[in-house]
CSV table of C-alpha atoms and ligand atoms in Angstrom, one decimal:
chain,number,residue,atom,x,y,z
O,226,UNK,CA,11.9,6.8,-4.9
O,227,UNK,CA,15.8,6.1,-4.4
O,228,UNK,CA,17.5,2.8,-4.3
O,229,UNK,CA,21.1,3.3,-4.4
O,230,UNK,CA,20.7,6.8,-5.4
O,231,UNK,CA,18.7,5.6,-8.7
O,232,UNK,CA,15.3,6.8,-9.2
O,233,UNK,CA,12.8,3.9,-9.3
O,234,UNK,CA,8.9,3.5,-9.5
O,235,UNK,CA,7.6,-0.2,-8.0
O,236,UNK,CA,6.1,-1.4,-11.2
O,237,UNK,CA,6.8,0.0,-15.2
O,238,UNK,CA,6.5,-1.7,-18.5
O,239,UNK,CA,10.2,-3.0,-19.6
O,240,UNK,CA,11.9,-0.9,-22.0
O,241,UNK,CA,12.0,-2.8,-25.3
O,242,UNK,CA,9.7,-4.8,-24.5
O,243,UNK,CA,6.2,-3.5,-24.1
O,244,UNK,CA,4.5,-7.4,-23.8
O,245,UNK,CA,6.0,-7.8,-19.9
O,246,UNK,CA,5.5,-6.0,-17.2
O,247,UNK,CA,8.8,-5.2,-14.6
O,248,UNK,CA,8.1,-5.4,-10.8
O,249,UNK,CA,10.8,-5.1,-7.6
O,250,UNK,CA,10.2,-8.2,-6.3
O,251,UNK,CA,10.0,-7.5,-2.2
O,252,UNK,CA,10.0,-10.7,-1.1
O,253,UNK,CA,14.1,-10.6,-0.9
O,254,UNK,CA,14.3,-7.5,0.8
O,255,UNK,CA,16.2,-5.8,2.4
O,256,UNK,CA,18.9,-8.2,1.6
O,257,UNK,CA,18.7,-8.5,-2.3
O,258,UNK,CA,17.1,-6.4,-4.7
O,259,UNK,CA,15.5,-8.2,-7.4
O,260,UNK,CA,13.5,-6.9,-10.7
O,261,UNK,CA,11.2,-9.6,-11.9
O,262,UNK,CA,9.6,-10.0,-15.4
O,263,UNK,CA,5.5,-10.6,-15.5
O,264,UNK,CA,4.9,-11.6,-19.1
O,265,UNK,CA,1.2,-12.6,-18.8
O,266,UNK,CA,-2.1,-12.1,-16.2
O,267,UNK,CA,-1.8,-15.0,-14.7
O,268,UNK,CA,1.8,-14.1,-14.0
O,269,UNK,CA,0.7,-10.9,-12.7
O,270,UNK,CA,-2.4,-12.9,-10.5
O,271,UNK,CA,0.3,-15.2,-9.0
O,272,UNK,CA,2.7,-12.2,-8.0
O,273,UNK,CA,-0.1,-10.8,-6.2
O,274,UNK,CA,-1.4,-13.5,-4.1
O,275,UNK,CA,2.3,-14.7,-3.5
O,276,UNK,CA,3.5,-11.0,-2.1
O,277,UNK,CA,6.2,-10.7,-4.5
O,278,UNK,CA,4.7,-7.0,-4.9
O,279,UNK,CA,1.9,-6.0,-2.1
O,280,UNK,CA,0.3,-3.0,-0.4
O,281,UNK,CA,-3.0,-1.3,-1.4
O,282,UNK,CA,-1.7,1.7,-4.0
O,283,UNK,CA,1.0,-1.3,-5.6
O,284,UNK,CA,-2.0,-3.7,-6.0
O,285,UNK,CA,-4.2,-2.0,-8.0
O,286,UNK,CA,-1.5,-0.5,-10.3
O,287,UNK,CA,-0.7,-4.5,-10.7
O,288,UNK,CA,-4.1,-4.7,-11.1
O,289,UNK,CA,-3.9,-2.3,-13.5
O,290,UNK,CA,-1.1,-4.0,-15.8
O,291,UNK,CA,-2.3,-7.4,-15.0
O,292,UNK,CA,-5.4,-6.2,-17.1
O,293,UNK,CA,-3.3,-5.1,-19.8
O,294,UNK,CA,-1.4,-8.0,-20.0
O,295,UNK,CA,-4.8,-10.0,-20.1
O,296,UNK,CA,-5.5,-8.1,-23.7
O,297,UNK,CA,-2.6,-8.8,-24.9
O,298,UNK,CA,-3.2,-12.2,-24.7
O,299,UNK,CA,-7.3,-12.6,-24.8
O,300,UNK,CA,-8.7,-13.9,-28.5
O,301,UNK,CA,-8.6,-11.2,-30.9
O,302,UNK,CA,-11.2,-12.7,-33.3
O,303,UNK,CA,-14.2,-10.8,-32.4
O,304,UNK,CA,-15.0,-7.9,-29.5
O,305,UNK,CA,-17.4,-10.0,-27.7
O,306,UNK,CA,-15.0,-13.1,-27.2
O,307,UNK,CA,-12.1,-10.2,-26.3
O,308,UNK,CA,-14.3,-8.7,-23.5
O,309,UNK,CA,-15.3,-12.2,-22.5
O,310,UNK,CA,-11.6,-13.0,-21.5
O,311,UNK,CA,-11.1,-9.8,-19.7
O,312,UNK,CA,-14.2,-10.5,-17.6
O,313,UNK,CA,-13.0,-13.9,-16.6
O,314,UNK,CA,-9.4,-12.5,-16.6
O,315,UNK,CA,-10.5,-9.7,-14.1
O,316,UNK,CA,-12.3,-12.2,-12.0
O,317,UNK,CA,-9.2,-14.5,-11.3
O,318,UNK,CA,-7.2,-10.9,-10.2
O,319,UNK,CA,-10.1,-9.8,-8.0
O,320,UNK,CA,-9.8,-13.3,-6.5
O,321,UNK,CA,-5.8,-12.9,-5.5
O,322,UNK,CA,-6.2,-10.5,-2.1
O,323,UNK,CA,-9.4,-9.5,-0.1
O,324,UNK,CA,-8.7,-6.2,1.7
O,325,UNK,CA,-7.3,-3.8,-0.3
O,326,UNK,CA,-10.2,-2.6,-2.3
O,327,UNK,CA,-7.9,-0.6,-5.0
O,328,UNK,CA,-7.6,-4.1,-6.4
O,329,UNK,CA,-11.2,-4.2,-6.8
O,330,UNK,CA,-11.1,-0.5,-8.1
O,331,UNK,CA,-8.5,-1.0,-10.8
O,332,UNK,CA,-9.9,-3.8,-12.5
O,333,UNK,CA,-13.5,-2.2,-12.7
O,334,UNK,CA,-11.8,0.9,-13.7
O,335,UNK,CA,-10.0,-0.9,-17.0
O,336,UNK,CA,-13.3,-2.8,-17.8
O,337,UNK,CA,-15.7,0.4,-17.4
O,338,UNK,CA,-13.0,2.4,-19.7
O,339,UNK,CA,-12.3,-0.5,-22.6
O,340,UNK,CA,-16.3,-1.2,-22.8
O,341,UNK,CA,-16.9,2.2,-23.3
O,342,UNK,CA,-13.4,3.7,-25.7
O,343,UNK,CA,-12.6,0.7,-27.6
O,344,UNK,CA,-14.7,-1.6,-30.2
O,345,UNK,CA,-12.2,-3.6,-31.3
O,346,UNK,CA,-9.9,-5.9,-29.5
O,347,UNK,CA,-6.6,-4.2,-30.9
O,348,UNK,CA,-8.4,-0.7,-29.8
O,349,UNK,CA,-8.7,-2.4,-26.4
O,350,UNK,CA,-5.4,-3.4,-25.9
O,351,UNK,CA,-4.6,0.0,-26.3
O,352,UNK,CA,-7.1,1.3,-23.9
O,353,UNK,CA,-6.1,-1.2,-21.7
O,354,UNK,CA,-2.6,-0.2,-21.8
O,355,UNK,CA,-3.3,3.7,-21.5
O,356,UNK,CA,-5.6,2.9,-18.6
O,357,UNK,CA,-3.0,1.0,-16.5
O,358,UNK,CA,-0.4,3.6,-17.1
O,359,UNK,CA,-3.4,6.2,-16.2
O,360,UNK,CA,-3.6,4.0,-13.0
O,361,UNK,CA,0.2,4.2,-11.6
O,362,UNK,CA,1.0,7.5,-12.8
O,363,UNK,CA,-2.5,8.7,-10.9
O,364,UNK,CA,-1.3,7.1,-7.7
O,365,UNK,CA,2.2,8.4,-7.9
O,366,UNK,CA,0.5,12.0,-8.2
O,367,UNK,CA,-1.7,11.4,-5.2
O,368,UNK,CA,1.0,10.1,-3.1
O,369,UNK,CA,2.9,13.0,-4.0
O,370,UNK,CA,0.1,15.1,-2.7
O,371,UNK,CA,-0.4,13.3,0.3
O,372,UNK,CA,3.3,14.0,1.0
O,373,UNK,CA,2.3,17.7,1.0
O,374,UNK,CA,-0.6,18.1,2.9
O,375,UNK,CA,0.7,15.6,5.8
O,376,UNK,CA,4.2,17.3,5.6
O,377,UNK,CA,2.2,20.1,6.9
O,378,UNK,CA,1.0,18.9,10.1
O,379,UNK,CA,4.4,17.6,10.5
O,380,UNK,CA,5.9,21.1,10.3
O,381,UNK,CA,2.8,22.2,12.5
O,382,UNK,CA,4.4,20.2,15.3
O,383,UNK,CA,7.9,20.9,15.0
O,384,UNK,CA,6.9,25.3,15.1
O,385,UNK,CA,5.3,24.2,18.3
O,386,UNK,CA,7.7,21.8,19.7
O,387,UNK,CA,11.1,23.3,18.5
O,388,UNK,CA,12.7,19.7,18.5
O,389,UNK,CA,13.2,16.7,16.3
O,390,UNK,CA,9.4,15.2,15.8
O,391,UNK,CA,8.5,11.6,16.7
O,392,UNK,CA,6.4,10.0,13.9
O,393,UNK,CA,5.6,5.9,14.4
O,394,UNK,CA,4.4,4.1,11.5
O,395,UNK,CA,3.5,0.7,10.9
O,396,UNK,CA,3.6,-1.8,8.4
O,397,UNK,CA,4.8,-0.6,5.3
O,398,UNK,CA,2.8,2.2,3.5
O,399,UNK,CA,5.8,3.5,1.6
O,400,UNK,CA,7.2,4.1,-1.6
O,401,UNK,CA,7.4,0.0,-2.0
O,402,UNK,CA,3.3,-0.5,-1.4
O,403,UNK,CA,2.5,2.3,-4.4
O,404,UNK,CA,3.5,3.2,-7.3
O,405,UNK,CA,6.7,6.1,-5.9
O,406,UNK,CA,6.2,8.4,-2.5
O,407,UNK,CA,4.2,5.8,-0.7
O,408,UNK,CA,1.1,7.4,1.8
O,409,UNK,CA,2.4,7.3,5.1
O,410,UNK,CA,5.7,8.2,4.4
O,411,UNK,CA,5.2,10.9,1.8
O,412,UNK,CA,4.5,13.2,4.2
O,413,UNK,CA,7.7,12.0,6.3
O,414,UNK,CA,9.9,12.6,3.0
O,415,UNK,CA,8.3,15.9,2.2
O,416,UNK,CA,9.1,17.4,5.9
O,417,UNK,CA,12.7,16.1,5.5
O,418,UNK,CA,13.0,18.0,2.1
O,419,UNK,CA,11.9,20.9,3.7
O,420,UNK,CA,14.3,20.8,6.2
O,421,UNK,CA,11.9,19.4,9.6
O,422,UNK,CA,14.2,17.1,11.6
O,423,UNK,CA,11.9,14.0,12.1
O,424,UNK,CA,12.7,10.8,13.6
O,425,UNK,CA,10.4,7.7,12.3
O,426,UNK,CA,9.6,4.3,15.0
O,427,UNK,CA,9.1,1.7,12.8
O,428,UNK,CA,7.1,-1.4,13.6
O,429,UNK,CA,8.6,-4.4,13.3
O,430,UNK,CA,4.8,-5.7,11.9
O,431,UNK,CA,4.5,-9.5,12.7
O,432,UNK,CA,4.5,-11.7,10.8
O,433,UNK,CA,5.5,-10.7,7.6
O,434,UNK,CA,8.0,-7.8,9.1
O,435,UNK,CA,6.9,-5.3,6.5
O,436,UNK,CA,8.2,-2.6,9.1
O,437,UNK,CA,12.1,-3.8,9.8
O,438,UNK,CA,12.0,-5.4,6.2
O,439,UNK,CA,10.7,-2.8,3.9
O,440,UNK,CA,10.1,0.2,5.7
O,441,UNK,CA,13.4,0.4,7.6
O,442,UNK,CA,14.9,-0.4,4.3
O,443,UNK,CA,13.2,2.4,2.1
O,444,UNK,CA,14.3,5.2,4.8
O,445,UNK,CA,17.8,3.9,4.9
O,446,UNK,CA,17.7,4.3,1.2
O,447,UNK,CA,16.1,7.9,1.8
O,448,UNK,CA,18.4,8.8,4.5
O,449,UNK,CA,15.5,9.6,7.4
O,450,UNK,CA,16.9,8.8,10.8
O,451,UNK,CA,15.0,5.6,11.8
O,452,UNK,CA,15.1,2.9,14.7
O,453,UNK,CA,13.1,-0.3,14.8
O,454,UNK,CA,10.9,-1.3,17.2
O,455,UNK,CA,9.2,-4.9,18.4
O,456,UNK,CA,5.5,-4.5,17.6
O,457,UNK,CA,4.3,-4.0,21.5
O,458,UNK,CA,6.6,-1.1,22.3
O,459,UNK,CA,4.9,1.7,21.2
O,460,UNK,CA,2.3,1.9,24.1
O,461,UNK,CA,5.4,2.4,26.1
O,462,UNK,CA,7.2,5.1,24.0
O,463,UNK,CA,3.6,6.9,24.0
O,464,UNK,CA,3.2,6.9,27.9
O,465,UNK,CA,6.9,8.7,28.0
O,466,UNK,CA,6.1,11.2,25.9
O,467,UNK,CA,8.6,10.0,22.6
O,468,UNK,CA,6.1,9.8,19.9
O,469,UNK,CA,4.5,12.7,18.4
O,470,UNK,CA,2.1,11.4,15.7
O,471,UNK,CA,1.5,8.5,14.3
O,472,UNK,CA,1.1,8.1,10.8
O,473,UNK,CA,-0.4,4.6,9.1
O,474,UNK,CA,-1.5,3.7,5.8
O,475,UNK,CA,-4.8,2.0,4.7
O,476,UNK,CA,-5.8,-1.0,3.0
O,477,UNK,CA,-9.5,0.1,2.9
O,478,UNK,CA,-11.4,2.9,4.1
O,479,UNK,CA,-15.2,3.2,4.5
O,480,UNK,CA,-17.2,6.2,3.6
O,481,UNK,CA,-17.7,6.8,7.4
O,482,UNK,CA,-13.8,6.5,8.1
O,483,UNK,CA,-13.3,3.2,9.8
O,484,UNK,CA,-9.8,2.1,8.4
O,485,UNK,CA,-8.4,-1.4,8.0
O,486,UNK,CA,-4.8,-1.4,7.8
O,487,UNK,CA,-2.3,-4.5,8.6
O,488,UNK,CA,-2.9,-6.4,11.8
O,489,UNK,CA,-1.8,-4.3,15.1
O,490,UNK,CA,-3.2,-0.8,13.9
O,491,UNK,CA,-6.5,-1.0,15.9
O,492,UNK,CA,-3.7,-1.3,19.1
O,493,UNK,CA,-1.5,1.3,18.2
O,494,UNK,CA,-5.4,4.0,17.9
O,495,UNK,CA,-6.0,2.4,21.1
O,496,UNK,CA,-2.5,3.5,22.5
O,497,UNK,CA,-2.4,7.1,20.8
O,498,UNK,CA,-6.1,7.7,21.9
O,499,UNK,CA,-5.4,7.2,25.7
O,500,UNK,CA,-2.1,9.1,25.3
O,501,UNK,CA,-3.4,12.3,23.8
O,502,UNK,CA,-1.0,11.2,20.4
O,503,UNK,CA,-2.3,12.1,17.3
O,504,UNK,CA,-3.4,9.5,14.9
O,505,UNK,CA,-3.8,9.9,11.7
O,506,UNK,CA,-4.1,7.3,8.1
O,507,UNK,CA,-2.6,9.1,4.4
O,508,UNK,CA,-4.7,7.0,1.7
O,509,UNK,CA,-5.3,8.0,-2.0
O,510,UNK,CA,-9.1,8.5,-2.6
O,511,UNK,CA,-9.0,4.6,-4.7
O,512,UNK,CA,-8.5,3.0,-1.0
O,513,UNK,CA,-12.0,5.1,-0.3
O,514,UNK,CA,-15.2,2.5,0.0
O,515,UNK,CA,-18.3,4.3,-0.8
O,516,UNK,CA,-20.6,1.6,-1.0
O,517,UNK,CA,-19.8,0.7,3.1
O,518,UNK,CA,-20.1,2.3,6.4
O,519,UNK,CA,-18.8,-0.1,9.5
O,520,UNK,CA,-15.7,-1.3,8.7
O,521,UNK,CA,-15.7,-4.1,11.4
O,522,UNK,CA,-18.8,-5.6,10.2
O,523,UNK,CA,-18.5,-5.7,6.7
O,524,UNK,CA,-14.6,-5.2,5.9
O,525,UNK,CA,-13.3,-8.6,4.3
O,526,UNK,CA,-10.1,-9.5,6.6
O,527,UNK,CA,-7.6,-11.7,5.0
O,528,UNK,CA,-6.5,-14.5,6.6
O,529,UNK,CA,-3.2,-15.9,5.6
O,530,UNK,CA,-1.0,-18.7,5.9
O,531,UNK,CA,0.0,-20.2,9.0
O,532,UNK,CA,3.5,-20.8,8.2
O,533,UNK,CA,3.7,-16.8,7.9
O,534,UNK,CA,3.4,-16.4,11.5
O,535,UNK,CA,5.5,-19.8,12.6
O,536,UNK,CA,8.5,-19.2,10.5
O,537,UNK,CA,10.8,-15.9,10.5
O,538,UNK,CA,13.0,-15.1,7.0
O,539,UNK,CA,16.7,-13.2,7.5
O,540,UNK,CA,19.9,-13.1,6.3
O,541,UNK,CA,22.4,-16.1,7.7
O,542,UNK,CA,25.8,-16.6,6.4
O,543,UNK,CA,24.9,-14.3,3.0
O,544,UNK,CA,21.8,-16.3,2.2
O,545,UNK,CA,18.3,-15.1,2.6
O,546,UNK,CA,16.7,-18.2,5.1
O,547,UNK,CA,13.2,-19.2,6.4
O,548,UNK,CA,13.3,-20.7,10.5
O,549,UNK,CA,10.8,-22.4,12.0
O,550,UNK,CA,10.1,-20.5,15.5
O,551,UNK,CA,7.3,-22.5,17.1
O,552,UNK,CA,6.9,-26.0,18.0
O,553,UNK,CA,6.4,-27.4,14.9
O,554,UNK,CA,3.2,-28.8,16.2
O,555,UNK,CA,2.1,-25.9,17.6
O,556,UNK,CA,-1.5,-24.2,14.6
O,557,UNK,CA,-1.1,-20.1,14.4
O,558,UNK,CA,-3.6,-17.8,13.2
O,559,UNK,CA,-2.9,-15.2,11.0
O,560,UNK,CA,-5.4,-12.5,10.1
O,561,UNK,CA,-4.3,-10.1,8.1
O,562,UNK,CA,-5.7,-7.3,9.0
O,563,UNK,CA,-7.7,-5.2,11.2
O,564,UNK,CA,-10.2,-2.1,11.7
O,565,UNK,CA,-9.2,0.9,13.6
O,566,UNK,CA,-13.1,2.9,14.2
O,567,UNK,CA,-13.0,6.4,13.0
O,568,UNK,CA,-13.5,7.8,16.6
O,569,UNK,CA,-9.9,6.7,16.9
O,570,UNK,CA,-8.3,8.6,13.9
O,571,UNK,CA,-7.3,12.0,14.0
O,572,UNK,CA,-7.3,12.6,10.3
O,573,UNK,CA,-7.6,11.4,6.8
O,574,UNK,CA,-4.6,12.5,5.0
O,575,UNK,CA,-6.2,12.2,0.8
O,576,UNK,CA,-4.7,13.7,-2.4
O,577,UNK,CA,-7.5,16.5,-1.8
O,578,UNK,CA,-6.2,17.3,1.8
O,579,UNK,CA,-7.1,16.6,5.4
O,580,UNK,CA,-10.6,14.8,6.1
O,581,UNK,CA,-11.9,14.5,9.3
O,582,UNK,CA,-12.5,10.5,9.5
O,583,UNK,CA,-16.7,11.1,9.0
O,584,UNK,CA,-18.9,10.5,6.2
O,585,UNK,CA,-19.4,14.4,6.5
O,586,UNK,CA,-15.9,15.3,6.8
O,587,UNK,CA,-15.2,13.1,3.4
O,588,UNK,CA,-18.1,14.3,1.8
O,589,UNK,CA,-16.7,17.8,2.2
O,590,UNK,CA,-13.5,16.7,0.3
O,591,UNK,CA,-15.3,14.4,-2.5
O,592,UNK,CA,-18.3,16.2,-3.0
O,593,UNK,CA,-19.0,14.3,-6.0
O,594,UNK,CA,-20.0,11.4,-3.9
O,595,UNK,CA,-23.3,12.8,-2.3
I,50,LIG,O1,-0.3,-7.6,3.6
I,50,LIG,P1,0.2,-6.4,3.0
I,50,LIG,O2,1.7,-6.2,3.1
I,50,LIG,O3,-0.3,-6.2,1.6
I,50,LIG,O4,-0.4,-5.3,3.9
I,50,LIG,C1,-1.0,-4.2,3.5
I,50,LIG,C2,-0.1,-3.1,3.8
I,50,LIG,O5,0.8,-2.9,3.1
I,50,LIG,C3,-0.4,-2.4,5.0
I,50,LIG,O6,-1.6,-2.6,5.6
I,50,LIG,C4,-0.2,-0.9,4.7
I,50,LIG,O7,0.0,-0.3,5.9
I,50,LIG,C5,-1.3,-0.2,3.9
I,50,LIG,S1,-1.2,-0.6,2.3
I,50,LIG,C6,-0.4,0.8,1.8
């Protein structure tokens, strides 16, 4: 990914010093851009639950390194006690978001692989720390991927439609919410390499504006023609024709394809669906969840804070401010997140290609799993 022409990944270990862990810190964007040290797990636990890094891929590579960090600093006196910490360490990270299951996924995935490689603690550490790098280098790859196989529907669209294509996205599924390429706009930066004029419509995504902070950021910074867009106008751009696809991350998605994604995707499926516009999700296969089928029944959704939805951050007189926008009286809800039913989603855009959103149609891409 490019920020100011530089080539960065979300989340590394800092050079020199292989005991912290170096985040972008997203909260400040688009307005500053700030690399913030995570020296222990429960560093790592906080910047999680506080946002400071957020989005399903990003979360379980901070998931990942959190883990690490956690063996770094469990007791080293005997395996037992050193497994013991991780446990309760894992536990508290597991605790720090609901949704996105790769949380879920990366800290099983670092317990199942230092149990069974490592017998000591300083053999664990090491696990630990090949694991987590395993982890973001695996979901840089898939993203990658992702960028290919959706790039080709994109270019599918333009041979038919000779003209610049109208993708909408919302939220941010980007390079910022994985490890580098992001899901939903891999395929947006692979089409521009290849020389497909595309135009994105970027939710604003109330409350937390990940669309006109983050998103709208990242394409300036990759130089795709952009404009964003209050949450409730895309209905409108659909009925007139000016949207082509859509394209959405996921947070989770169940074996039979229903997709939670940020709060406002169920609309947009709803909008596309009785518009004849295409609408499809790009996950990696660790925001896959084997073990459920209806996503509206048994999908944990987030609820956040109320002062998410009642105050609004932006830039005033060079400083990055918070302002209340409701009566101050006034309670607000704030779920986080919501299920979109497979019969609404085009496609599943995975590291292995394009699934139809059906237990059958993922089956055929994962095999494995039957
Ligand atoms: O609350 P957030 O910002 O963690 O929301 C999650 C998301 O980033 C979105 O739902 C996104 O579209 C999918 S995660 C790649």
């Amino acid at each position: 990914m490019n920020v100011g022409g530089e080539h960065y990944r979300t989340i590394w270990l800092k050079p020199g010093d292989d005991r912290v862990v170096q985040i972008i810190d997203q909260r400040p964007l688009p307005h500053e851009f700030v690399i913030e040290d995570l020296a222990s797990s429960d560093a790592m636990a906080r910047a999680i639950k506080e946002m400071h890094l957020r989005g399903a891929g990003l979360i379980g590579a901070a998931a990942g390194w959190g883990m690490y960090l956690a063996a770094l600093e469990a007791p080293q006196s005997s395996f037992e006690t050193f497994m013991a910490y991780l446990h309760a360490a894992g536990d508290k990270l597991k605790q720090t978001r609901p949704t996105a299951v790769n949380l879920e996924w990366a800290v099983d995935r670092q317990q199942r692989e230092i149990a069974s490689r490592a017998q000591t603690p300083a053999e664990g550490v090491q696990v630990a720390r090949d694991t987590a790098q395993a982890i973001a280098d695996e979901d840089a790859e898939f993203c990658r991927r992702i960028g290919e196989h959706g790039a080709r529907i994109i270019e599918e669209i333009y041979e038919k439609k000779g003209e610049t294509v109208n993708i909408l996205t919302h939220c941010n599924a980007g390079w910022l919410a994985f490890v580098d390429y992001g899901t939903a706009t891999a395929p947006m930066y692979e089409a521009q390499k290849r020389g497909v004029p595309i135009h994105v419509w970027v939710d604003e995504t109330r409350p937390r504006n990940q669309g006109a902070r983050l998103t709208a950021w990242e394409l300036v910074q990759q130089g795709v023609p952009h404009t964003v867009i209050a949450d409730n106008t895309g209905g409108h751009l659909m009925q007139h024709g000016l949207v082509d696809m859509v394209i959405t991350g996921a947070d989770r998605v169940t074996r039979c394809g229903d997709v939670a994604n940020k709060i406002g995707t169920y609309l947009k499926a709803l909008a596309a669906a009785d518009n004849g516009v295409p609408f499809y999700v790009a996950l990696p296969s660790s925001t896959l969840d084997w073990t459920i089928c209806d996503g509206v029944a048994e999908i944990p959704i987030e609820q956040r804070g109320e002062e998410e939805v009642k105050f609004i951050q932006g830039l005033h007189g060079g400083e990055v401010k918070r302002v209340l926008l409701t009566p101050p009286e006034s309670p607000a809800a704030n779920y986080g997140f919501d299920v979109t039913p497979a019969r609404l989603v085009r496609g599943l855009i995975t590291e292995r290609g394009v699934a139809a959103a059906s237990e059958a149609g993922l089956l055929d891409l994962y095999p494995e799993r039957r």
